[in-house]
Amino acid sequence: MSTRLGTGGSAIDRSRPVHFTFDGRRLAGLTGDTVASALLANGERVVGRSFKYHRPRGIVASGPEEPNALLGIGTGDRFEPNARATTTPLREGMALRSQNRWPSLAFDVGVVNAALSRFLPVGFYYKTFMWPRRFWESVYEPLIRQAAGLGRAPDAETRDPDRYEHFHLHVDVLVAGGGIAGLQSALAAGRAGAQVLLMEQSPHWGGRAQVDGVRIEGDPAAEWVARAVAELEAMPNVRLRLNATVVGAYDHGWMLAVEMPEPGPRERLWKIRARRTVMATGALERPLAFAGNDRPGVMLASAVRDNLMRYAVSPGDRTVLVTANDDGYRTAIALVEAGLSVPLVVDARPECNGPLPRRAREMGIRVAPGRAIAGVRWQRRITGVDVCLQAGEGSALEHVPCDAVAMAGGWSPAVHLWSHCGGRLRWDEATAAFRPDPQFPPTGADGQAAILPAGSADGHSRAVEVLASAHRAGVAGAAAAAHEGDAGQVVTAEEGAEAPALAVWRMPQSADHRLRAQTFLDFQNDVKLTDVELAAQEGYRSVEHAKRYTTLGMATDQGKLSNINGLAALSHTTGQAISAVGTTTFRPPYTPLTLATIAGQARGDLFQPVRRTPLHARHEALGAAWEPVGQWRRPYVYPKAGETVEDAVRREVLAVRSEVGILDATTLGKIIVKGPDAAQFLDMIYTGRPSTIAEGRCRYGLICNENGFLIDDGVVARLGPETWLCHTTTGGAERIHAHMEEWLQTEWWDWRVHVLNVTEQFGQIAVAGPLARNLLERLGGMDLSREALPFMHWTEGRLMDVPVRVFRISFSGELSFEIAAPAGRAGEIWDRLAQDATPYGTETMHVLRAEKGYIMIGDETDGTVIPQDLGLNWAIAKKKDDYIGKRGQMRLHMAGERWRLVGLLTPDGAVLPEGSLAVAQGTNANGQRRTQGRVTSAYWSPTLGRGIALGLVDRGPERMGETLSFLQPDGSEYRAEIVSPVFHDPEGERLNA
Amino acid sequence: MPEYPLEGRRFDGLVRLESAEPRGMIALRGTPEELSSALEESVGLAWPATGEAAWTGEVGALWMAPDELLLLVPQGQAQDLVERLGRSLADRHHLVADVSDMRTLLRMSGSGCRDVLAKVTPADVSPAGLSIGRVRRSRVGQVAAAIWLRDGETAEIACFRSVAHYVFDLLADAAHPEARVDYWTPQGADAQA
Amino acid sequence: MSRYSALRIVREAMRRHAGWGRAWGSPEPRRRYKVVIVGAGGHGLATAYYLGRNYGITDVAVLEKGWLGGGNTGRNTTIIRSNYLQDPSAAIYEKSRALYEDLSQELNFNVMFSPRGVMMLAQTEHEVRGYKRTVQANALQSVATEWIGPERVKELCPIIRIDGPRYPVLGAHWQPRGGTARHDAVAWGYARKCSEMGMHIVERCAVTGVRTEGGRVQGVETSRGSIDCESLCLVVAGHSGELAQMAGFRLPIESVPLQALVSEPIKPCMDVVVMANTVHGYMSQSDKGEMVIGGGTDGYNAYTQRGSFHHIEETVRALVETFPMLSRLKVLRQWGGIVDMTGDRSPIIGRAPVRGIYLNCGWGTGGFKAIPGSGWATAELVATGASGPLAADFGLERFREGRFIDESVAAGVAH
Amino acid sequence: MLTLRCPCCGVLADETELAPGGTAHLRREGPEASDEAFEAYMFLRDNPRGVHFERWRHAFGCGKWFHAARCTVTNEVFGTYPAQTAAPPEEVLEAIRRRRPEWER
């Protein structure tokens, strides 16, 4: 039975109980507990079921490497699946649920997989489920999917109510890890004068040293830790954060960290630009590979120690320690010191006479050298272990009753950050571990090492070396940022000497197949020794193939526990050295990262900016239906009470055609181009010749990209001798401004031209319709008569005492003006106009322009259309030697026969479905129906009382009067006649009125 | 009377957020070689150093780019200054325009300014990175903005008019009373000294 | 090699699976082959397989500098669809999708093709038009897709939020027989069959040079010796530029990082593939229960197989907005691949400027779904020396002529 | 996540403040260009594995275009310089040779 002891526990507050439930049962823990320690304190050994065989599993570790103890935490909108019990602080009222079991944790039908395990060898699903063919979709895959997955998915309508945010920081030195190495590095860098941020993933400073009985400067580690923290807190150039894990290393020293602030947002994502990062992330203890090593109650020796010292929780009353190094003995000693029984220490080493083993023996602990575990006896709880010779095949020599097993397989440096960004690892035979290879570090923008390994993350195990390497790293980090101040002395430390460890990759050495088939490498994914062997046998020998074929290391712990043992198994089977086998690449994040944390504040209303015109509130008041255009919100149409969108569009169109309407045209781009070379520049940007526009006049212009394709259009006005105002489409404002700047800055930098995007300076209102002029004249202040301001002219003055520019241009085919007023004053004019004019939206604008046969960028064009296709040759200056796109348009395919703009009318006036294709005879070599044209826009025209459409048709303009067939997906057919694209006022009398 | 997007909006949290009082704004493009003397005589300001702002009272010249300044003047004085500059620069290659309505100015005040800014911009807002007098053009959330400090506890932010509400809402959310970071404050103040 | 089957598994279980042989051989390379294919990813192996299957050409070596399937084949988000706008794309992707339907049975290797359906959400009027246009085109291309309304979207994928404040779902472009497959299995399955046909798959064999004479290819220099060949086929996504350089020509290609990520496994909650291009994100749930997530490419050239975090951020932001219930789910792993981007974002299948060299590259972000069709078309090209109908429009010359195959014209640009 | 020093405003810009602009130092080919020359200008790229000259725009900053010399394998940056030049400045070439002695243009 795991229980809470009567005394001890550095992290817990016995005076403050915390209540929670586990699978509905009411339990109590203490303030300071992790969920894991609280469960153990309550004797909860089985906390989940494994992925494939649904074997009962218990808590193995005490940190982020925990593979088994994943729980569903919380309820409703705050439900979180797969929460790691070992790193989740216990909170009052927490509701915990075990996962991947049905109907209950104790009895799980999935366990049948375990019984069938021999028929479910690694990769079996690649070899079967193929016949009968249709069964795959109807039976097999649904079964596989149901079986897979760990935690329950949150309900479909879940809405996370919590806050998340980001924090950007630029520092000289980031120290990842607040153990004694991290503290020493921070001290060195901080004293040297560098700006330092020190982050520790747990709620405690000092890391393992405190539970490992290390003494620093003659005192217990804990006391030095307290002093170090105090000194760091006093430094103005140093910051410390607990509960903050550095999870990713990216290019140019950009580091990612997650903080669980308390109180504050649920999680905070730190984006840290660090000159250097000290990797003081410590090391992870390895399990040992013996039969039954996955049984609940088998734990890492270090985890047993942590639970004992921090939380006063014992994993059992009688704990057998199995080890291959001296460090493991610390756990045995600690257990006995806590008054618990350690019936046996199973040590794989033939010789174990180091100080720690000696001490253990002195305490009366029986030590069995050269031994191994042949099996763990289990009946719903561990009842004992069978002990055998490490050298043999596993025939049991004795049976030792116990209810818990602590395993000490040696330590693997936590080198993940080193690997995230290109750093290489080297296999170190001496420590039997992958260590950072100083020859191939992850580099920053300067080509130098961006990450400096320190302490046990660099493969050091002795406190003295740990502190020394940490000091060096801190000094080096500060120096890289030109801080050379006195970093002080590295402190002294002493701890029990340790005899050499033995790298034991399987127990016993020559375990037979029966044992190997019960020896687990990856606990969560149920990968066993025999699985890796079979993978190798089938040729999946490259480490990546083995990983993917067996799924070893692909569980939620990302191989933190299983990786090295797996590699060792692979090397053993393939007969190549571990160094030759190599390791798979560690990828960010080091620990799983919440999606909402990545999104940060950008959720809901802040997901993306909404751009509002100065008239936004007025549109809202008018009940506009919005259309997102880029990030702008534009009124699509203004439906009145009881009106459908169609009704409203009809009403708005007729109002413009018969009276007058107003449109918010603010979003159209407005770019000033000025300078001695502006004329020459614009003649290159546009296909036409803006240079020849007279002052006071406007002209329609086209802009192509270098490929020849039409990318934007708009009216250009000549403001002065060397000044032009270029209007772009709504989407074009930023794009075309950038386009102009690009050519000016990178190609024609010697041309004397300035460009300024003044789009948002103005509120622009289009006033369109036969009554437009006299409405405007009623505003007073300007003579807008036909004589004073003819079509395609502009003027400036004051309307209602508001300074404005008035452009006599039209996108509707009606008598029309566009009024540009300072954005802050456009409202006054709109309000006045709205008294007598009908506001209309973008959909109405589309109908109006289509009736007139005007093209719309994005409808008639799609990035593959050239002006010539649209009958816009008149807007291209043929004689001009050059403009952007001219050469592109000279290419074979551009000059040849193409689909060109026409109008399309159905005999019965029906509206052609947009995107419809006109079919031609027969099929192409791929059996696809041939086509000869398509509909680019189609609308119901209230003006003509029928459907109209614009389209691109093969040699269209030469085929007036021909009828095309538009085949629909549902098999029906539309027929339409090719006509002129101008449906309304072809002579343009209304336009010029 | 002109309308301003953030008129009347105010938020109190880790910092106080409000619309700065309206000011005239002028975009001036051209090289210092061409324009600095004219700037001197019509505004009384020397061409600011790269990435800095030059102030005389409420009149400021903010460095936007090697060939671009943003001039801040009291409300209503922009048009007049544009014309004066236009005249004195007539023979110089330049571009000057009244852009008073194009951008919106927000003011953020309180000891939490740097912490709140750090949540929304990738720029270095440490006392070293964003010193008083410096003008930093960068991102605020997903939009472009210019940030400068008037003093240790007052920041001004200029963004385009159309996104004024987005920027305000984003900063207000970042300044949520329960979202303290205490990175640059209170210690941050000492670090400056 | 004996067949895979349930019966075989039972038999092997009785003898502790001692009888399973290697999935594919690992022979020493010979001095000469009729055809040398560089790149043992999906496209290279499929090309080899169809050379044997359709043309009886088995004197083939597939050279791989690293481990088989270790490039983009093993790094992509495994989406399979053919709902493309342009005829040439629709033709080759639909051919590919059709081959996927029976691939497991044909290869006797379960590639877990899962035709669960692919939907592309329309969240702006512009997207609605783009997708409706594509549905029209697909109908004439014999690609079964349809336009569905928001309610149907919600029905097919209940975890989508269709009434989001920013971009409500206006409908979707739905391909019922699109889906996913197990990426590694595709490479392994083809490799096993090629091996069975006597072809040589040579791993850890890096090509260091291309030998040409009089404008004709003679062979390649490799880290495992010099190899002669009649035909050389370059199928090295991400590294096509380097190989081309060795052979002395340039390509309309730039190599950029493409990133993806997976979440922790959860019980099935999403039975379709969803792509949301307005907000740049797409997602499916693997058979293991992980949410598999992808987005856009990084904007700069790199061979780092990792990218910049802000692209991940943009994608995740989009998905949390589209699937709010994912909010508290956690990302397990992110990674990157290197993709070839061509001038029009469509692939290149065709003859290289050097005689005897054939190209299959430029698949950009969409290569996995094309593997069988691409192999089929490239095999025809290599075997006959001329492009068949499937590959005809994908030749290099299109860039000179300005005859582009631009899929970005429809809203659906992501893969 | 790259950081590049904008040579125009001196800011050490985060990648999110920048817009990438593809290969630098392309010579524009106009109407008189041959099909081959135009195709090369528009599409053919060296796409090197190593030192790459590329364009960036300080889009969220001073708005200026600049060039960077960067290694496409390690992302090491050898230098940045204003865009108003047809070839990389000597000091950048020097920096490259210092770090990549074997490199040649």
mmCIF file of N, CA, C and O in Angstrom, chain A residues 250-252 254 273 443-448 684 706-707 737-738 742-743 745-747 749 881-884 886-888 890-891, chain D residues 1-4 14-15 26 28-31 33-35 38 41-43 55 57 63-65 74-77 83-86 99:
data_model
loop_
_atom_site.group_PDB
_atom_site.id
_atom_site.type_symbol
_atom_site.label_atom_id
_atom_site.label_comp_id
_atom_site.label_asym_id
_atom_site.label_seq_id
_atom_site.Cartn_x
_atom_site.Cartn_y
_atom_site.Cartn_z
ATOM 1 N N TYR A 250 14.420 27.671 -30.897
ATOM 2 C CA TYR A 250 14.229 27.950 -32.320
ATOM 3 C C TYR A 250 15.415 28.762 -32.834
ATOM 4 O O TYR A 250 16.341 29.076 -32.086
ATOM 5 N N ASP A 251 15.363 29.098 -34.123
ATOM 6 C CA ASP A 251 16.510 29.772 -34.727
ATOM 7 C C ASP A 251 16.808 31.120 -34.089
ATOM 8 O O ASP A 251 15.927 31.777 -33.541
ATOM 9 N N HIS A 252 18.077 31.496 -34.173
ATOM 10 C CA HIS A 252 18.555 32.808 -33.730
ATOM 11 C C HIS A 252 18.278 33.064 -32.244
ATOM 12 O O HIS A 252 17.947 34.181 -31.843
ATOM 13 N N TRP A 254 15.877 32.182 -30.351
ATOM 14 C CA TRP A 254 14.495 32.453 -29.961
ATOM 15 C C TRP A 254 13.975 31.261 -29.171
ATOM 16 O O TRP A 254 13.950 30.144 -29.678
ATOM 17 N N ARG A 273 13.855 36.216 -26.738
ATOM 18 C CA ARG A 273 15.009 36.351 -27.627
ATOM 19 C C ARG A 273 16.234 36.439 -26.741
ATOM 20 O O ARG A 273 16.486 37.473 -26.131
ATOM 21 N N THR A 443 23.269 26.697 -33.392
ATOM 22 C CA THR A 443 23.909 28.006 -33.547
ATOM 23 C C THR A 443 22.886 29.118 -33.726
ATOM 24 O O THR A 443 21.764 28.878 -34.169
ATOM 25 N N GLY A 444 23.310 30.324 -33.417
ATOM 26 C CA GLY A 444 22.456 31.493 -33.563
ATOM 27 C C GLY A 444 22.785 32.261 -34.827
ATOM 28 O O GLY A 444 23.532 31.780 -35.679
ATOM 29 N N ALA A 445 22.267 33.476 -34.915
ATOM 30 C CA ALA A 445 22.488 34.298 -36.103
ATOM 31 C C ALA A 445 23.976 34.545 -36.331
ATOM 32 O O ALA A 445 24.425 34.712 -37.459
ATOM 33 N N ASP A 446 24.738 34.540 -35.237
ATOM 34 C CA ASP A 446 26.174 34.824 -35.354
ATOM 35 C C ASP A 446 26.976 33.568 -35.671
ATOM 36 O O ASP A 446 28.203 33.603 -35.740
ATOM 37 N N GLY A 447 26.290 32.449 -35.827
ATOM 38 C CA GLY A 447 27.001 31.215 -36.149
ATOM 39 C C GLY A 447 27.640 30.570 -34.932
ATOM 40 O O GLY A 447 28.249 29.514 -35.035
ATOM 41 N N GLN A 448 27.520 31.219 -33.777
ATOM 42 C CA GLN A 448 28.090 30.667 -32.540
ATOM 43 C C GLN A 448 27.028 29.851 -31.797
ATOM 44 O O GLN A 448 25.837 29.985 -32.071
ATOM 45 N N MET A 684 5.447 53.068 -65.948
ATOM 46 C CA MET A 684 5.947 51.697 -65.821
ATOM 47 C C MET A 684 4.994 50.838 -64.999
ATOM 48 O O MET A 684 4.781 49.658 -65.280
ATOM 49 N N GLU A 706 4.652 41.303 -63.093
ATOM 50 C CA GLU A 706 5.672 41.075 -64.112
ATOM 51 C C GLU A 706 5.323 39.890 -65.003
ATOM 52 O O GLU A 706 5.766 39.784 -66.137
ATOM 53 N N ASN A 707 4.450 39.035 -64.492
ATOM 54 C CA ASN A 707 4.004 37.869 -65.251
ATOM 55 C C ASN A 707 2.967 38.234 -66.309
ATOM 56 O O ASN A 707 2.541 37.385 -67.089
ATOM 57 N N HIS A 737 0.546 49.639 -52.795
ATOM 58 C CA HIS A 737 1.527 50.549 -52.183
ATOM 59 C C HIS A 737 2.862 49.829 -52.016
ATOM 60 O O HIS A 737 3.917 50.342 -52.394
ATOM 61 N N ALA A 738 2.799 48.587 -51.517
ATOM 62 C CA ALA A 738 4.029 47.804 -51.340
ATOM 63 C C ALA A 738 4.679 47.522 -52.698
ATOM 64 O O ALA A 738 5.896 47.602 -52.847
ATOM 65 N N GLU A 742 8.323 48.638 -53.655
ATOM 66 C CA GLU A 742 9.296 47.602 -54.026
ATOM 67 C C GLU A 742 10.061 48.009 -55.286
ATOM 68 O O GLU A 742 11.287 47.979 -55.316
ATOM 69 N N TRP A 743 9.318 48.435 -56.303
ATOM 70 C CA TRP A 743 10.008 48.791 -57.555
ATOM 71 C C TRP A 743 10.887 50.014 -57.364
ATOM 72 O O TRP A 743 11.991 50.090 -57.890
ATOM 73 N N GLN A 745 12.317 51.049 -54.535
ATOM 74 C CA GLN A 745 13.462 50.817 -53.653
ATOM 75 C C GLN A 745 14.457 49.806 -54.204
ATOM 76 O O GLN A 745 15.649 49.894 -53.934
ATOM 77 N N THR A 746 13.947 48.833 -54.985
ATOM 78 C CA THR A 746 14.844 47.731 -55.350
ATOM 79 C C THR A 746 15.216 47.711 -56.834
ATOM 80 O O THR A 746 16.096 46.964 -57.229
ATOM 81 N N GLU A 747 14.539 48.494 -57.646
ATOM 82 C CA GLU A 747 14.880 48.463 -59.071
ATOM 83 C C GLU A 747 15.260 49.860 -59.587
ATOM 84 O O GLU A 747 16.294 50.051 -60.201
ATOM 85 N N TRP A 749 15.906 52.802 -57.845
ATOM 86 C CA TRP A 749 16.154 53.616 -56.653
ATOM 87 C C TRP A 749 16.728 54.981 -56.985
ATOM 88 O O TRP A 749 16.738 55.881 -56.154
ATOM 89 N N ASP A 881 7.370 51.385 -74.870
ATOM 90 C CA ASP A 881 8.385 50.325 -75.016
ATOM 91 C C ASP A 881 8.274 49.347 -73.869
ATOM 92 O O ASP A 881 8.623 48.186 -74.003
ATOM 93 N N ASP A 882 7.823 49.824 -72.702
ATOM 94 C CA ASP A 882 7.914 48.937 -71.546
ATOM 95 C C ASP A 882 6.896 49.335 -70.486
ATOM 96 O O ASP A 882 6.544 50.511 -70.368
ATOM 97 N N TYR A 883 6.384 48.355 -69.791
ATOM 98 C CA TYR A 883 5.660 48.546 -68.529
ATOM 99 C C TYR A 883 5.699 47.199 -67.826
ATOM 100 O O TYR A 883 5.973 46.168 -68.469
ATOM 101 N N ILE A 884 5.467 47.206 -66.529
ATOM 102 C CA ILE A 884 5.552 45.950 -65.793
ATOM 103 C C ILE A 884 4.469 44.993 -66.302
ATOM 104 O O ILE A 884 3.288 45.322 -66.263
ATOM 105 N N LYS A 886 4.581 43.804 -69.543
ATOM 106 C CA LYS A 886 4.550 43.823 -71.005
ATOM 107 C C LYS A 886 5.275 42.593 -71.574
ATOM 108 O O LYS A 886 4.720 41.873 -72.404
ATOM 109 N N ARG A 887 6.476 42.315 -71.068
ATOM 110 C CA ARG A 887 7.231 41.182 -71.605
ATOM 111 C C ARG A 887 6.478 39.877 -71.351
ATOM 112 O O ARG A 887 6.395 39.019 -72.217
ATOM 113 N N GLY A 888 5.905 39.786 -70.162
ATOM 114 C CA GLY A 888 5.167 38.561 -69.833
ATOM 115 C C GLY A 888 4.041 38.319 -70.825
ATOM 116 O O GLY A 888 3.789 37.181 -71.246
ATOM 117 N N MET A 890 3.964 38.962 -73.827
ATOM 118 C CA MET A 890 4.432 38.645 -75.185
ATOM 119 C C MET A 890 4.698 37.155 -75.360
ATOM 120 O O MET A 890 5.010 36.689 -76.448
ATOM 121 N N ARG A 891 4.574 36.368 -74.276
ATOM 122 C CA ARG A 891 4.918 34.947 -74.379
ATOM 123 C C ARG A 891 3.885 34.183 -75.196
ATOM 124 O O ARG A 891 2.720 34.580 -75.281
ATOM 125 N N MET D 1 12.846 31.243 -35.709
ATOM 126 C CA MET D 1 12.429 32.655 -35.743
ATOM 127 C C MET D 1 13.652 33.528 -35.974
ATOM 128 O O MET D 1 14.480 33.677 -35.087
ATOM 129 N N LEU D 2 13.727 34.075 -37.176
ATOM 130 C CA LEU D 2 14.911 34.864 -37.498
ATOM 131 C C LEU D 2 14.829 36.252 -36.868
ATOM 132 O O LEU D 2 13.749 36.770 -36.606
ATOM 133 N N THR D 3 16.002 36.830 -36.616
ATOM 134 C CA THR D 3 16.073 38.271 -36.340
ATOM 135 C C THR D 3 17.088 38.845 -37.304
ATOM 136 O O THR D 3 18.192 38.314 -37.423
ATOM 137 N N LEU D 4 16.733 39.914 -37.952
ATOM 138 C CA LEU D 4 17.646 40.560 -38.892
ATOM 139 C C LEU D 4 17.779 42.033 -38.527
ATOM 140 O O LEU D 4 16.794 42.682 -38.170
ATOM 141 N N ASP D 14 12.444 41.446 -35.324
ATOM 142 C CA ASP D 14 11.908 40.096 -35.208
ATOM 143 C C ASP D 14 11.323 39.688 -36.559
ATOM 144 O O ASP D 14 10.799 40.525 -37.294
ATOM 145 N N GLU D 15 11.374 38.403 -36.850
ATOM 146 C CA GLU D 15 10.861 37.935 -38.145
ATOM 147 C C GLU D 15 9.424 38.386 -38.383
ATOM 148 O O GLU D 15 9.018 38.655 -39.515
ATOM 149 N N LEU D 26 18.368 40.095 -58.641
ATOM 150 C CA LEU D 26 17.895 39.663 -59.960
ATOM 151 C C LEU D 26 17.957 40.870 -60.895
ATOM 152 O O LEU D 26 17.616 41.978 -60.492
ATOM 153 N N ARG D 28 16.342 42.796 -63.889
ATOM 154 C CA ARG D 28 15.065 42.780 -64.588
ATOM 155 C C ARG D 28 15.288 42.617 -66.092
ATOM 156 O O ARG D 28 16.221 43.186 -66.658
ATOM 157 N N GLU D 29 14.435 41.788 -66.707
ATOM 158 C CA GLU D 29 14.455 41.612 -68.167
ATOM 159 C C GLU D 29 13.195 42.240 -68.737
ATOM 160 O O GLU D 29 12.092 41.895 -68.337
ATOM 161 N N GLY D 30 13.369 43.171 -69.658
ATOM 162 C CA GLY D 30 12.226 43.882 -70.242
ATOM 163 C C GLY D 30 11.784 43.280 -71.559
ATOM 164 O O GLY D 30 12.175 42.167 -71.907
ATOM 165 N N PRO D 31 10.981 44.029 -72.299
ATOM 166 C CA PRO D 31 10.387 43.542 -73.541
ATOM 167 C C PRO D 31 11.410 43.026 -74.560
ATOM 168 O O PRO D 31 11.117 42.138 -75.344
ATOM 169 N N ALA D 33 13.941 41.260 -73.997
ATOM 170 C CA ALA D 33 14.602 40.029 -73.558
ATOM 171 C C ALA D 33 14.131 38.816 -74.366
ATOM 172 O O ALA D 33 12.989 38.754 -74.819
ATOM 173 N N SER D 34 15.040 37.849 -74.518
ATOM 174 C CA SER D 34 14.668 36.587 -75.178
ATOM 175 C C SER D 34 13.770 35.777 -74.237
ATOM 176 O O SER D 34 13.744 36.039 -73.035
ATOM 177 N N ASP D 35 13.072 34.790 -74.784
ATOM 178 C CA ASP D 35 12.240 33.915 -73.950
ATOM 179 C C ASP D 35 13.080 33.288 -72.842
ATOM 180 O O ASP D 35 12.670 33.229 -71.688
ATOM 181 N N PHE D 38 14.033 35.840 -70.157
ATOM 182 C CA PHE D 38 12.876 36.230 -69.349
ATOM 183 C C PHE D 38 12.475 35.106 -68.405
ATOM 184 O O PHE D 38 12.196 35.331 -67.234
ATOM 185 N N TYR D 41 14.897 35.095 -65.572
ATOM 186 C CA TYR D 41 14.649 36.215 -64.666
ATOM 187 C C TYR D 41 13.439 35.929 -63.782
ATOM 188 O O TYR D 41 13.453 36.163 -62.567
ATOM 189 N N MET D 42 12.401 35.376 -64.359
ATOM 190 C CA MET D 42 11.156 35.175 -63.623
ATOM 191 C C MET D 42 11.196 33.958 -62.699
ATOM 192 O O MET D 42 10.652 33.987 -61.603
ATOM 193 N N PHE D 43 11.822 32.870 -63.148
ATOM 194 C CA PHE D 43 11.612 31.594 -62.459
ATOM 195 C C PHE D 43 12.864 30.839 -62.033
ATOM 196 O O PHE D 43 12.892 30.256 -60.949
ATOM 197 N N ARG D 55 15.997 39.037 -50.252
ATOM 198 C CA ARG D 55 15.397 40.345 -49.991
ATOM 199 C C ARG D 55 14.418 40.249 -48.826
ATOM 200 O O ARG D 55 13.726 39.252 -48.656
ATOM 201 N N ARG D 57 11.624 42.952 -46.477
ATOM 202 C CA ARG D 57 11.084 44.299 -46.279
ATOM 203 C C ARG D 57 10.752 44.460 -44.804
ATOM 204 O O ARG D 57 10.118 43.591 -44.207
ATOM 205 N N GLY D 63 9.592 50.191 -43.165
ATOM 206 C CA GLY D 63 9.011 49.971 -44.488
ATOM 207 C C GLY D 63 10.019 49.792 -45.607
ATOM 208 O O GLY D 63 9.635 49.655 -46.770
ATOM 209 N N LYS D 64 11.298 49.806 -45.250
ATOM 210 C CA LYS D 64 12.319 49.737 -46.306
ATOM 211 C C LYS D 64 12.671 48.300 -46.665
ATOM 212 O O LYS D 64 12.613 47.394 -45.834
ATOM 213 N N TRP D 65 13.029 48.122 -47.932
ATOM 214 C CA TRP D 65 13.570 46.846 -48.390
ATOM 215 C C TRP D 65 15.045 46.790 -48.063
ATOM 216 O O TRP D 65 15.733 47.812 -48.105
ATOM 217 N N THR D 74 22.118 26.654 -41.891
ATOM 218 C CA THR D 74 22.241 26.937 -40.449
ATOM 219 C C THR D 74 21.491 28.205 -40.047
ATOM 220 O O THR D 74 21.356 28.495 -38.860
ATOM 221 N N ASN D 75 21.065 28.980 -41.027
ATOM 222 C CA ASN D 75 20.425 30.284 -40.779
ATOM 223 C C ASN D 75 21.395 31.314 -40.212
ATOM 224 O O ASN D 75 20.956 32.371 -39.731
ATOM 225 N N GLU D 76 22.687 31.027 -40.272
ATOM 226 C CA GLU D 76 23.649 32.056 -39.886
ATOM 227 C C GLU D 76 23.506 33.254 -40.821
ATOM 228 O O GLU D 76 23.323 33.095 -42.034
ATOM 229 N N VAL D 77 23.551 34.446 -40.245
ATOM 230 C CA VAL D 77 23.432 35.665 -41.049
ATOM 231 C C VAL D 77 24.808 36.325 -41.145
ATOM 232 O O VAL D 77 25.420 36.648 -40.136
ATOM 233 N N ALA D 83 18.990 47.826 -50.060
ATOM 234 C CA ALA D 83 18.638 47.162 -51.325
ATOM 235 C C ALA D 83 19.134 47.922 -52.546
ATOM 236 O O ALA D 83 19.080 47.408 -53.656
ATOM 237 N N GLN D 84 19.624 49.152 -52.328
ATOM 238 C CA GLN D 84 19.986 49.976 -53.482
ATOM 239 C C GLN D 84 21.362 49.608 -54.020
ATOM 240 O O GLN D 84 22.297 50.404 -54.005
ATOM 241 N N THR D 85 21.495 48.365 -54.433
ATOM 242 C CA THR D 85 22.772 47.921 -54.974
ATOM 243 C C THR D 85 22.559 46.711 -55.869
ATOM 244 O O THR D 85 21.626 45.936 -55.647
ATOM 245 N N ALA D 86 23.420 46.560 -56.863
ATOM 246 C CA ALA D 86 23.274 45.449 -57.799
ATOM 247 C C ALA D 86 24.064 44.231 -57.338
ATOM 248 O O ALA D 86 23.883 43.138 -57.856
ATOM 249 N N ARG D 99 33.715 33.187 -42.655
ATOM 250 C CA ARG D 99 32.965 32.089 -42.022
ATOM 251 C C ARG D 99 32.878 30.847 -42.915
ATOM 252 O O ARG D 99 32.680 29.744 -42.431
#
